[in-house]
CSV table of C-alpha atoms in Angstrom, one decimal:
chain,number,residue,atom,x,y,z
A,324,UNK,CA,0.0,0.0,0.0
A,325,UNK,CA,2.1,2.9,1.3
A,326,UNK,CA,5.3,1.9,-0.5
A,327,UNK,CA,3.4,1.6,-3.9
A,328,UNK,CA,1.9,5.0,-3.4
A,329,UNK,CA,5.2,6.5,-2.5
A,330,UNK,CA,7.1,5.1,-5.5
A,331,UNK,CA,4.3,6.1,-7.9
A,332,UNK,CA,4.4,9.6,-6.5
A,333,UNK,CA,8.2,9.7,-6.9
A,334,UNK,CA,7.9,8.5,-10.6
A,335,UNK,CA,5.5,11.3,-11.4
A,336,UNK,CA,7.6,14.0,-9.7
A,337,UNK,CA,10.9,12.8,-11.3
A,338,UNK,CA,9.3,12.8,-14.8
A,339,UNK,CA,9.3,16.6,-14.7
A,340,UNK,CA,13.1,16.6,-14.3
A,341,UNK,CA,13.8,14.1,-17.0
A,342,UNK,CA,16.3,12.2,-14.7
A,343,UNK,CA,16.1,8.8,-16.2
A,344,UNK,CA,18.5,7.2,-13.7
A,345,UNK,CA,16.4,8.3,-10.7
A,346,UNK,CA,13.2,7.4,-12.5
A,347,UNK,CA,14.6,3.9,-13.2
A,348,UNK,CA,15.4,3.4,-9.5
A,349,UNK,CA,11.9,4.5,-8.6
A,350,UNK,CA,10.3,2.1,-11.2
A,351,UNK,CA,12.4,-0.7,-9.8
A,352,UNK,CA,11.3,0.1,-6.3
A,353,UNK,CA,7.7,0.3,-7.4
A,354,UNK,CA,8.0,-3.2,-9.0
A,355,UNK,CA,9.4,-4.7,-5.8
A,356,UNK,CA,6.6,-3.1,-3.8
A,357,UNK,CA,3.9,-4.4,-6.2
A,358,UNK,CA,5.5,-7.9,-6.1
A,359,UNK,CA,5.4,-8.0,-2.3
A,360,UNK,CA,1.7,-7.1,-2.5
A,361,UNK,CA,1.1,-10.0,-5.0
A,362,UNK,CA,0.5,-7.7,-8.0
A,363,UNK,CA,2.8,-9.8,-10.3
A,364,UNK,CA,1.8,-8.4,-13.7
A,365,UNK,CA,2.1,-4.8,-12.4
A,366,UNK,CA,5.5,-5.6,-11.0
A,367,UNK,CA,6.7,-7.0,-14.4
A,368,UNK,CA,5.5,-3.8,-16.1
A,369,UNK,CA,7.4,-1.7,-13.6
A,370,UNK,CA,10.6,-3.7,-14.0
A,371,UNK,CA,10.4,-3.5,-17.8
A,372,UNK,CA,9.9,0.3,-17.5
A,373,UNK,CA,13.0,0.5,-15.4
A,374,UNK,CA,15.0,-1.3,-18.0
A,375,UNK,CA,13.8,0.9,-20.8
A,376,UNK,CA,14.8,4.0,-18.8
A,377,UNK,CA,18.3,2.5,-18.0
A,378,UNK,CA,19.1,1.8,-21.7
A,379,UNK,CA,21.7,-0.6,-22.9
A,380,UNK,CA,24.8,0.6,-21.0
A,381,UNK,CA,26.1,-1.9,-18.4
A,382,UNK,CA,25.3,-0.7,-14.8
A,383,UNK,CA,24.7,-2.2,-11.4
A,384,UNK,CA,21.1,-1.0,-11.4
A,385,UNK,CA,20.4,-2.8,-14.7
A,386,UNK,CA,21.8,-6.1,-13.4
A,387,UNK,CA,19.6,-5.8,-10.3
A,388,UNK,CA,16.5,-5.1,-12.3
A,389,UNK,CA,17.3,-8.0,-14.7
A,390,UNK,CA,17.8,-10.4,-11.8
A,391,UNK,CA,14.4,-9.4,-10.2
A,392,UNK,CA,12.6,-9.6,-13.6
A,393,UNK,CA,14.1,-13.0,-14.2
A,394,UNK,CA,13.1,-14.4,-10.9
A,395,UNK,CA,9.5,-13.0,-11.3
A,396,UNK,CA,9.2,-14.4,-14.8
A,397,UNK,CA,10.7,-17.8,-14.1
A,398,UNK,CA,9.6,-18.7,-10.6
A,399,UNK,CA,6.3,-16.8,-10.3
A,400,UNK,CA,4.9,-16.3,-13.8
A,401,UNK,CA,6.1,-19.5,-15.5
A,402,UNK,CA,7.7,-17.5,-18.4
A,403,UNK,CA,10.8,-19.8,-18.7
A,404,UNK,CA,12.4,-18.6,-21.9
A,405,UNK,CA,12.0,-14.9,-21.1
A,406,UNK,CA,13.2,-15.3,-17.6
A,407,UNK,CA,16.3,-17.3,-18.7
A,408,UNK,CA,17.2,-14.6,-21.2
A,409,UNK,CA,17.1,-11.9,-18.6
A,410,UNK,CA,19.2,-14.0,-16.2
A,411,UNK,CA,21.9,-14.7,-18.9
A,412,UNK,CA,22.0,-11.0,-19.8
A,413,UNK,CA,22.4,-10.1,-16.1
A,414,UNK,CA,25.2,-12.6,-15.6
A,415,UNK,CA,27.2,-11.4,-18.7
A,416,UNK,CA,26.8,-7.8,-17.5
A,417,UNK,CA,27.8,-8.6,-13.9
A,418,UNK,CA,31.0,-10.3,-15.1
A,419,UNK,CA,31.7,-7.3,-17.4
A,420,UNK,CA,31.4,-5.0,-14.3
A,421,UNK,CA,33.6,-7.4,-12.2
A,422,UNK,CA,31.3,-7.1,-9.2
A,423,UNK,CA,31.1,-10.3,-7.0
A,424,UNK,CA,27.8,-9.3,-5.4
A,425,UNK,CA,26.1,-8.7,-8.7
A,426,UNK,CA,27.6,-11.9,-10.1
A,427,UNK,CA,26.2,-13.8,-7.1
A,428,UNK,CA,22.7,-12.4,-7.8
A,429,UNK,CA,23.0,-13.2,-11.5
A,430,UNK,CA,24.2,-16.7,-10.8
A,431,UNK,CA,21.1,-17.2,-8.5
A,432,UNK,CA,18.9,-16.0,-11.4
A,433,UNK,CA,20.5,-18.4,-13.8
A,434,UNK,CA,19.9,-21.2,-11.3
A,435,UNK,CA,16.2,-20.3,-11.4
A,436,UNK,CA,16.2,-21.6,-15.0
A,437,UNK,CA,17.6,-25.0,-13.8
A,438,UNK,CA,15.5,-24.8,-10.6
A,439,UNK,CA,12.3,-25.3,-12.6
A,440,UNK,CA,13.6,-28.2,-14.6
A,441,UNK,CA,13.1,-31.4,-12.7
A,442,UNK,CA,16.1,-33.2,-14.1
A,443,UNK,CA,18.6,-30.4,-13.6
A,444,UNK,CA,18.4,-29.8,-9.9
A,445,UNK,CA,22.0,-30.9,-9.4
A,446,UNK,CA,23.1,-28.2,-11.8
A,447,UNK,CA,21.0,-25.7,-9.8
A,448,UNK,CA,22.7,-26.7,-6.6
A,449,UNK,CA,26.2,-26.1,-8.2
A,450,UNK,CA,25.2,-22.7,-9.5
A,451,UNK,CA,23.6,-21.7,-6.2
A,452,UNK,CA,26.5,-22.8,-4.1
A,453,UNK,CA,28.8,-20.7,-6.3
A,454,UNK,CA,26.4,-17.7,-5.9
A,455,UNK,CA,26.4,-18.1,-2.1
A,456,UNK,CA,30.2,-18.1,-2.0
A,457,UNK,CA,30.3,-14.9,-4.1
A,458,UNK,CA,27.7,-13.2,-1.9
A,459,UNK,CA,29.7,-14.0,1.2
A,460,UNK,CA,33.0,-12.9,-0.3
A,461,UNK,CA,31.4,-9.6,-1.2
A,462,UNK,CA,29.8,-9.3,2.3
A,463,UNK,CA,26.3,-9.0,0.9
A,464,UNK,CA,24.0,-10.6,3.5
A,465,UNK,CA,20.8,-9.8,1.6
A,466,UNK,CA,22.0,-11.6,-1.5
A,467,UNK,CA,23.4,-14.5,0.6
A,468,UNK,CA,20.0,-14.9,2.3
A,469,UNK,CA,18.3,-15.2,-1.1
A,470,UNK,CA,20.9,-17.8,-2.2
A,471,UNK,CA,20.3,-19.8,0.9
A,472,UNK,CA,16.6,-20.0,0.3
A,473,UNK,CA,17.0,-21.0,-3.3
A,474,UNK,CA,19.4,-23.7,-2.1
A,475,UNK,CA,16.8,-24.7,0.5
A,476,UNK,CA,14.3,-25.2,-2.3
A,477,UNK,CA,16.6,-27.3,-4.4
A,478,UNK,CA,17.4,-29.5,-1.4
A,479,UNK,CA,13.7,-29.9,-0.7
A,480,UNK,CA,13.0,-31.1,-4.2
A,481,UNK,CA,15.9,-33.6,-3.9
A,482,UNK,CA,14.3,-35.0,-0.7
A,483,UNK,CA,17.2,-33.7,1.4
A,484,UNK,CA,14.9,-32.1,4.0
A,485,UNK,CA,17.5,-31.9,6.8
A,486,UNK,CA,19.9,-30.0,4.5
A,487,UNK,CA,17.0,-27.7,3.4
A,488,UNK,CA,16.3,-26.9,7.1
A,489,UNK,CA,20.0,-26.2,7.9
A,490,UNK,CA,20.6,-23.9,4.9
A,491,UNK,CA,17.2,-22.2,5.7
A,492,UNK,CA,18.5,-21.4,9.2
A,493,UNK,CA,21.7,-19.9,7.6
A,494,UNK,CA,19.4,-17.8,5.5
A,495,UNK,CA,17.5,-16.5,8.5
A,496,UNK,CA,20.9,-15.4,10.1
A,497,UNK,CA,21.7,-13.5,6.9
A,498,UNK,CA,18.3,-11.9,6.9
A,499,UNK,CA,18.7,-10.7,10.4
A,500,UNK,CA,22.0,-9.2,9.5
A,501,UNK,CA,20.5,-7.4,6.5
A,502,UNK,CA,17.3,-6.2,8.3
A,503,UNK,CA,15.1,-7.4,5.4
A,504,UNK,CA,11.9,-7.9,7.3
A,505,UNK,CA,9.9,-9.0,4.2
A,506,UNK,CA,12.4,-11.8,3.6
A,507,UNK,CA,11.9,-13.0,7.2
A,508,UNK,CA,8.2,-13.5,6.5
A,509,UNK,CA,9.0,-15.8,3.5
A,510,UNK,CA,11.7,-17.6,5.6
A,511,UNK,CA,9.3,-18.3,8.4
A,512,UNK,CA,6.6,-19.6,6.0
A,513,UNK,CA,9.2,-21.9,4.4
A,514,UNK,CA,10.3,-23.2,7.7
A,515,UNK,CA,6.6,-24.0,8.5
A,516,UNK,CA,6.5,-26.1,5.4
A,517,UNK,CA,9.5,-28.1,6.3
A,518,UNK,CA,8.3,-28.6,9.9
A,519,UNK,CA,4.8,-29.7,8.6
A,520,UNK,CA,6.6,-32.2,6.3
A,521,UNK,CA,8.3,-33.7,9.3
A,522,UNK,CA,5.2,-33.8,11.5
A,523,UNK,CA,6.4,-31.2,14.0
A,524,UNK,CA,2.9,-29.6,14.3
A,525,UNK,CA,3.5,-27.2,17.2
A,526,UNK,CA,6.7,-25.8,15.7
A,527,UNK,CA,5.0,-25.4,12.3
A,528,UNK,CA,2.2,-23.5,13.9
A,529,UNK,CA,4.6,-21.2,15.8
A,530,UNK,CA,6.4,-20.5,12.5
A,531,UNK,CA,3.1,-19.5,10.9
A,532,UNK,CA,2.3,-17.3,13.9
A,533,UNK,CA,5.6,-15.5,13.5
A,534,UNK,CA,4.7,-14.8,9.8
A,535,UNK,CA,1.3,-13.4,10.9
A,536,UNK,CA,2.9,-11.2,13.6
A,537,UNK,CA,5.2,-9.4,11.2
A,538,UNK,CA,4.1,-6.3,9.3
A,539,UNK,CA,3.4,-5.7,6.5
A,540,UNK,CA,1.8,-9.2,5.9
A,541,UNK,CA,3.0,-11.8,3.6
A,542,UNK,CA,1.0,-12.3,0.3
A,543,UNK,CA,-2.2,-14.1,1.4
A,544,UNK,CA,-2.1,-16.9,-1.2
A,545,UNK,CA,1.4,-18.2,-0.3
A,546,UNK,CA,0.7,-18.3,3.4
A,547,UNK,CA,-2.7,-20.0,2.9
A,548,UNK,CA,-1.0,-22.7,0.9
A,549,UNK,CA,1.3,-23.4,3.8
A,550,UNK,CA,-1.6,-23.4,6.3
A,551,UNK,CA,-3.6,-25.7,3.9
A,552,UNK,CA,-0.7,-28.1,3.7
A,553,UNK,CA,-0.3,-28.2,7.5
A,554,UNK,CA,-4.1,-28.8,7.9
A,555,UNK,CA,-4.0,-31.6,5.4
A,556,UNK,CA,-1.0,-33.2,7.1
A,557,UNK,CA,-3.0,-33.1,10.4
A,558,UNK,CA,-6.1,-34.7,8.9
A,559,UNK,CA,-8.0,-31.4,9.3
A,560,UNK,CA,-9.4,-31.8,5.8
A,561,UNK,CA,-12.2,-29.2,6.1
A,562,UNK,CA,-9.7,-26.5,7.2
A,563,UNK,CA,-7.3,-27.6,4.4
A,564,UNK,CA,-10.1,-27.3,1.8
A,565,UNK,CA,-11.0,-23.8,3.1
A,566,UNK,CA,-7.4,-22.5,3.2
A,567,UNK,CA,-6.6,-23.9,-0.3
A,568,UNK,CA,-9.8,-22.5,-1.8
A,569,UNK,CA,-8.9,-19.1,-0.4
A,570,UNK,CA,-5.4,-19.5,-1.7
A,571,UNK,CA,-6.7,-20.0,-5.2
A,572,UNK,CA,-9.1,-17.1,-4.9
A,573,UNK,CA,-6.2,-14.8,-3.9
A,574,UNK,CA,-3.9,-16.3,-6.6
A,575,UNK,CA,-3.3,-14.1,-9.6
A,576,UNK,CA,-4.0,-15.5,-13.1
A,577,UNK,CA,-0.7,-16.9,-14.5
A,578,UNK,CA,0.9,-17.2,-11.1
A,579,UNK,CA,2.9,-20.4,-10.5
A,580,UNK,CA,1.3,-20.7,-7.0
A,581,UNK,CA,-1.8,-22.0,-8.7
A,582,UNK,CA,0.1,-25.1,-9.6
A,583,UNK,CA,1.0,-26.0,-6.1
A,584,UNK,CA,-2.4,-25.2,-4.4
A,585,UNK,CA,-4.8,-26.8,-6.9
A,586,UNK,CA,-3.6,-30.4,-6.5
A,587,UNK,CA,-3.7,-30.3,-2.7
A,588,UNK,CA,-7.3,-28.9,-2.8
A,589,UNK,CA,-8.4,-32.0,-4.8
A,590,UNK,CA,-6.7,-34.2,-2.3
A,591,UNK,CA,-8.5,-32.6,0.6
A,592,UNK,CA,-11.8,-33.0,-1.2
A,593,UNK,CA,-11.1,-36.7,-1.9
A,594,UNK,CA,-10.2,-37.2,1.8
A,595,UNK,CA,-13.5,-35.6,2.8
A,596,UNK,CA,-15.4,-38.1,0.6
A,597,UNK,CA,-16.3,-35.4,-1.9
A,598,UNK,CA,-15.9,-37.7,-4.9
A,599,UNK,CA,-17.6,-35.4,-7.5
A,600,UNK,CA,-15.5,-32.4,-6.5
A,601,UNK,CA,-12.3,-34.5,-6.5
A,602,UNK,CA,-13.1,-36.0,-9.9
A,603,UNK,CA,-13.7,-32.5,-11.3
A,604,UNK,CA,-10.4,-31.4,-9.7
A,605,UNK,CA,-8.6,-34.2,-11.6
A,606,UNK,CA,-10.0,-32.8,-14.9
A,607,UNK,CA,-8.8,-29.3,-14.0
A,608,UNK,CA,-5.4,-30.6,-13.0
A,609,UNK,CA,-5.0,-32.4,-16.3
A,610,UNK,CA,-6.0,-29.3,-18.2
A,611,UNK,CA,-3.4,-27.3,-16.2
A,612,UNK,CA,-0.8,-30.0,-16.8
A,613,UNK,CA,-1.3,-29.8,-20.6
A,614,UNK,CA,-0.2,-26.1,-20.5
A,615,UNK,CA,3.2,-26.8,-18.9
A,616,UNK,CA,6.4,-27.7,-20.6
A,617,UNK,CA,7.2,-31.5,-20.1
A,618,UNK,CA,10.1,-32.3,-17.7
A,619,UNK,CA,9.8,-29.1,-15.7
A,620,UNK,CA,9.5,-29.0,-11.9
A,621,UNK,CA,5.9,-27.6,-11.8
A,622,UNK,CA,4.4,-30.7,-13.5
A,623,UNK,CA,5.5,-33.0,-10.6
A,624,UNK,CA,3.4,-31.7,-7.7
A,625,UNK,CA,0.4,-31.7,-10.1
A,626,UNK,CA,1.1,-35.3,-11.2
A,627,UNK,CA,1.7,-36.4,-7.6
A,628,UNK,CA,-1.6,-35.0,-6.4
A,629,UNK,CA,-3.4,-36.4,-9.5
A,630,UNK,CA,-2.0,-39.8,-8.7
A,631,UNK,CA,-3.1,-39.6,-5.0
A,632,UNK,CA,-6.6,-38.5,-6.0
A,633,UNK,CA,-6.8,-41.3,-8.5
A,634,UNK,CA,-5.7,-43.8,-5.9
A,635,UNK,CA,-8.3,-42.5,-3.4
A,636,UNK,CA,-11.0,-42.7,-6.0
A,637,UNK,CA,-9.9,-46.2,-7.3
A,638,UNK,CA,-9.3,-44.8,-10.8
A,639,UNK,CA,-7.0,-47.5,-12.1
A,640,UNK,CA,-6.8,-46.2,-15.6
A,641,UNK,CA,-5.5,-42.7,-14.6
A,642,UNK,CA,-3.1,-44.3,-12.1
A,643,UNK,CA,-1.6,-46.5,-14.9
A,644,UNK,CA,-1.1,-43.5,-17.1
A,645,UNK,CA,0.6,-41.5,-14.4
A,646,UNK,CA,3.1,-44.1,-13.3
A,647,UNK,CA,5.5,-44.0,-16.3
A,648,UNK,CA,5.4,-40.2,-16.3
A,649,UNK,CA,6.3,-40.0,-12.6
A,650,UNK,CA,9.1,-42.5,-12.8
A,651,UNK,CA,11.5,-39.9,-14.2
A,652,UNK,CA,11.3,-38.1,-10.8
A,653,UNK,CA,12.0,-41.0,-8.6
A,654,UNK,CA,14.0,-40.0,-5.5
A,655,UNK,CA,12.5,-36.5,-5.3
A,656,UNK,CA,10.0,-34.8,-3.0
A,657,UNK,CA,7.2,-32.3,-3.9
A,658,UNK,CA,4.8,-32.1,-0.9
A,659,UNK,CA,5.2,-35.9,-0.7
A,660,UNK,CA,7.8,-38.5,-1.6
A,661,UNK,CA,7.6,-39.4,-5.3
A,662,UNK,CA,8.8,-43.0,-4.5
A,663,UNK,CA,5.9,-43.5,-2.0
A,664,UNK,CA,3.4,-42.5,-4.6
A,665,UNK,CA,5.0,-44.6,-7.3
A,666,UNK,CA,4.8,-47.6,-4.9
A,667,UNK,CA,1.1,-47.0,-4.3
A,668,UNK,CA,0.5,-46.7,-8.1
A,669,UNK,CA,2.4,-49.9,-8.8
A,670,UNK,CA,0.3,-51.7,-6.0
A,671,UNK,CA,-2.9,-50.6,-7.6
A,672,UNK,CA,-1.6,-52.0,-10.9
A,673,UNK,CA,-0.8,-55.3,-9.4
A,674,UNK,CA,3.0,-54.8,-9.8
A,675,UNK,CA,3.9,-56.0,-6.3
A,676,UNK,CA,7.7,-56.4,-6.7
A,677,UNK,CA,8.0,-53.1,-8.4
A,678,UNK,CA,5.9,-51.5,-5.7
A,679,UNK,CA,8.0,-52.8,-2.9
A,680,UNK,CA,11.2,-51.5,-4.5
A,681,UNK,CA,9.7,-47.9,-4.7
A,682,UNK,CA,8.4,-48.2,-1.1
A,683,UNK,CA,11.7,-49.4,0.3
A,684,UNK,CA,13.3,-46.3,-1.2
A,685,UNK,CA,10.6,-44.1,0.3
A,686,UNK,CA,11.0,-45.8,3.7
A,687,UNK,CA,14.8,-45.2,3.7
A,688,UNK,CA,14.4,-41.5,2.7
A,689,UNK,CA,11.5,-40.8,5.1
A,690,UNK,CA,13.5,-42.3,8.0
A,691,UNK,CA,16.8,-40.5,7.2
A,692,UNK,CA,15.1,-37.1,6.6
A,693,UNK,CA,12.7,-37.2,9.6
A,694,UNK,CA,9.6,-37.2,7.4
A,695,UNK,CA,7.4,-39.0,10.0
A,696,UNK,CA,4.0,-38.6,8.2
A,697,UNK,CA,5.6,-39.9,5.0
A,698,UNK,CA,7.2,-42.8,6.9
A,699,UNK,CA,3.8,-43.8,8.4
A,700,UNK,CA,2.1,-43.6,5.0
A,701,UNK,CA,4.9,-45.6,3.4
A,702,UNK,CA,4.6,-48.4,6.0
A,703,UNK,CA,0.9,-48.4,5.5
A,704,UNK,CA,1.4,-48.6,1.7
A,705,UNK,CA,3.9,-51.5,2.2
A,706,UNK,CA,1.3,-53.3,4.3
A,707,UNK,CA,-1.4,-52.7,1.6
A,708,UNK,CA,0.9,-54.2,-1.0
A,709,UNK,CA,1.6,-57.3,1.1
A,710,UNK,CA,-2.2,-57.7,1.7
A,711,UNK,CA,-2.8,-57.5,-2.0
A,712,UNK,CA,-0.2,-60.2,-2.7
A,713,UNK,CA,-1.9,-62.6,-0.3
A,714,UNK,CA,-0.3,-65.7,1.3
A,715,UNK,CA,0.2,-66.3,5.0
A,716,UNK,CA,3.8,-65.0,5.0
A,717,UNK,CA,2.9,-61.7,3.4
A,718,UNK,CA,-0.1,-61.3,5.7
A,719,UNK,CA,2.1,-61.8,8.7
A,720,UNK,CA,4.5,-59.1,7.3
A,721,UNK,CA,1.6,-56.8,6.6
A,722,UNK,CA,0.4,-57.1,10.2
A,723,UNK,CA,3.9,-56.1,11.4
A,724,UNK,CA,4.0,-53.1,9.1
A,725,UNK,CA,0.5,-52.0,10.1
A,726,UNK,CA,1.6,-52.1,13.8
A,727,UNK,CA,4.6,-49.9,13.0
A,728,UNK,CA,2.5,-47.5,11.0
A,729,UNK,CA,-0.1,-47.4,13.8
A,730,UNK,CA,2.5,-46.4,16.4
A,731,UNK,CA,3.6,-43.5,14.2
A,732,UNK,CA,0.1,-42.3,13.5
A,733,UNK,CA,-0.7,-42.4,17.2
A,734,UNK,CA,2.5,-40.4,18.0
A,735,UNK,CA,1.4,-37.8,15.4
A,736,UNK,CA,-2.2,-37.7,16.8
A,737,UNK,CA,-3.6,-38.7,13.4
A,738,UNK,CA,-6.7,-40.4,14.7
A,739,UNK,CA,-8.4,-41.1,11.4
A,740,UNK,CA,-5.5,-43.1,9.9
A,741,UNK,CA,-4.9,-44.8,13.3
A,742,UNK,CA,-8.6,-45.9,13.4
A,743,UNK,CA,-8.5,-47.3,9.9
A,744,UNK,CA,-5.3,-49.3,10.6
A,745,UNK,CA,-6.9,-50.7,13.7
A,746,UNK,CA,-9.8,-51.8,11.6
A,747,UNK,CA,-7.4,-53.5,9.2
A,748,UNK,CA,-5.5,-55.2,12.0
A,749,UNK,CA,-8.6,-56.7,13.6
A,750,UNK,CA,-9.5,-59.2,10.8
A,751,UNK,CA,-5.8,-60.0,10.3
A,752,UNK,CA,-5.6,-60.9,14.0
A,753,UNK,CA,-8.7,-63.1,13.7
A,754,UNK,CA,-7.3,-64.6,10.5
A,755,UNK,CA,-4.1,-65.5,12.3
A,756,UNK,CA,-6.1,-67.3,14.9
A,757,UNK,CA,-8.2,-69.0,12.3
A,758,UNK,CA,-5.0,-70.4,10.6
A,759,UNK,CA,-4.6,-72.6,13.7
A,760,UNK,CA,-8.1,-74.1,13.3
A,761,UNK,CA,-9.2,-76.8,10.8
A,762,UNK,CA,-10.1,-75.2,7.4
A,763,UNK,CA,-13.7,-74.0,7.1
A,764,UNK,CA,-15.9,-75.1,4.2
A,765,UNK,CA,-17.8,-72.0,3.1
A,766,UNK,CA,-21.4,-72.2,2.0
A,767,UNK,CA,-22.6,-71.6,-1.6
A,768,UNK,CA,-19.1,-72.2,-3.0
A,769,UNK,CA,-17.8,-68.8,-1.7
A,770,UNK,CA,-14.1,-68.2,-1.8
A,771,UNK,CA,-12.2,-66.9,1.2
A,772,UNK,CA,-11.8,-63.5,-0.5
A,773,UNK,CA,-15.5,-63.3,-1.2
A,774,UNK,CA,-16.3,-64.2,2.4
A,775,UNK,CA,-14.0,-61.5,3.7
A,776,UNK,CA,-15.8,-58.9,1.5
A,777,UNK,CA,-19.2,-60.2,2.7
A,778,UNK,CA,-18.1,-60.0,6.3
A,779,UNK,CA,-17.3,-56.3,5.8
A,780,UNK,CA,-20.7,-55.7,4.0
A,781,UNK,CA,-22.4,-57.1,7.1
A,782,UNK,CA,-20.3,-54.6,9.1
A,783,UNK,CA,-21.9,-51.8,7.1
A,784,UNK,CA,-18.7,-50.9,5.1
A,785,UNK,CA,-19.0,-49.3,1.6
A,786,UNK,CA,-17.1,-50.6,-1.4
A,787,UNK,CA,-14.5,-47.9,-0.9
A,788,UNK,CA,-14.0,-48.7,2.8
A,789,UNK,CA,-13.7,-52.4,2.0
A,790,UNK,CA,-11.2,-51.7,-0.7
A,791,UNK,CA,-9.1,-49.7,1.7
A,792,UNK,CA,-9.3,-52.2,4.5
A,793,UNK,CA,-8.4,-55.2,2.3
A,794,UNK,CA,-5.9,-53.4,0.1
A,795,UNK,CA,-7.9,-54.0,-3.0
A,796,UNK,CA,-9.2,-51.7,-5.8
A,797,UNK,CA,-12.9,-50.8,-5.7
A,798,UNK,CA,-13.3,-52.6,-9.0
A,799,UNK,CA,-12.0,-55.8,-7.5
A,800,UNK,CA,-14.4,-55.4,-4.5
A,801,UNK,CA,-17.3,-54.9,-6.9
A,802,UNK,CA,-16.4,-58.1,-8.8
A,803,UNK,CA,-16.3,-60.0,-5.6
A,804,UNK,CA,-19.7,-58.7,-4.6
A,805,UNK,CA,-21.1,-59.7,-8.0
A,806,UNK,CA,-19.9,-63.2,-7.4
A,807,UNK,CA,-21.4,-63.2,-3.9
A,808,UNK,CA,-24.8,-62.0,-5.1
A,809,UNK,CA,-24.8,-64.7,-7.9
A,810,UNK,CA,-23.7,-67.6,-5.6
A,811,UNK,CA,-26.0,-66.7,-2.7
A,812,UNK,CA,-28.9,-65.8,-5.0
A,813,UNK,CA,-29.1,-62.3,-3.4
A,814,UNK,CA,-30.5,-59.3,-5.1
A,815,UNK,CA,-28.7,-56.7,-3.0
A,816,UNK,CA,-26.3,-56.1,-0.1
A,817,UNK,CA,-29.1,-56.5,2.6
A,818,UNK,CA,-30.0,-60.0,1.2
A,819,UNK,CA,-26.3,-61.0,1.0
A,820,UNK,CA,-25.8,-59.8,4.6
A,821,UNK,CA,-28.8,-61.8,5.8
A,822,UNK,CA,-27.3,-64.9,4.0
A,823,UNK,CA,-24.0,-64.3,5.8
A,824,UNK,CA,-25.7,-64.1,9.2
A,825,UNK,CA,-27.8,-67.2,8.6
A,826,UNK,CA,-24.8,-69.2,7.6
A,827,UNK,CA,-22.6,-67.7,10.4
A,828,UNK,CA,-20.1,-66.3,8.0
A,829,UNK,CA,-20.2,-63.0,9.9
């Protein structure tokens, strides 16, 4: 508000004196103020005005404007080619001026190009480490802080969450030295994301409270995304849906933030049982995906969320299509571990061995990086795969995995997941006891799998709940029920349940 008005007034007054250098600095300041308010297109116009005023002669101010324009275009507006061109021009000019601080900033901008290419994160890390060294050598804490948070992002995508946290804390120290209060808001929100990923709920809440206590406030859309993710992680799906819907309302058209919030919203809706909304969300996400260049970082969180919604809805066709596209990003992390989701997709497709390879990788990463919610989900996914395989040895292993997952979910106070796992463990315990008894001859030629499904029908479970409990797809459950109806001569679930009670199956 006030900063924008002040810079606009300065531009108007300076125009009367034809001082293009001062006008360029005012336009640059206006662009930064508009950016902080979330007015991204207005910020772009102001930066471009500043460059026009500065002309073609190399100068420190031109490098700074080019760096900011590149970051805005590449990271926030998705204009990869234009952003990369601005970054390269800034780097060439900084080297021509032989200024280490400017070269650090330009290196960071160049890394932004790699930063949004999912297969070039290693190159981004090299460039950003070089930029941080240059910033420290030139004693520029403001630029060093920015380099730290770019590094933190690259480590996050590489699933190196502990490294991301450590370099983020270095960034906070640089911010405090440079007295850049706005950067402190972004830093605290980023730390909240990392803490929420690790299941440190209280610390994540405190980080968000620090953001809210600072003035002027952080752009609403970004903070709401972080709050929405924290709520989703804590199984507060209604709150997650509200926060993410608000984030999208506050998100500007063309902003890259849309990409990261939209998928989580569909997941929250699926978790709340809003199947129609979640299905509509998948269509919207696929439309969004089609507009993005293949192989770039923004497509991965969209595909991950699409995959998780497809799994929740039992959409085997979509799941099968997403699996090969996500394989290229194995070992990475975008909200969630790619390997964990690949494992769940492979399980849904009946590829048990492949699923367990992915899930073993996810288990190792989640343990080493302290991603407790992901570790719990991974153990659960491993158990689901073992249950789907069948066989007494696999069922015994599944029971062990479920107990480990249950312990974690209870520690994290995730009561919904814990309750569902207890429901899964109960029939497994009974089945283990039944293994020690003489085999039972089932009536009407029912198979053991059909009898399990029928027992859960008697318990009032829906097809979706039965699928989750037995680690099957909804399509498989529906097939089992069709066989049950035919064999027991039942017209509906109620008649089949009555048959089960009469014959003491349930």
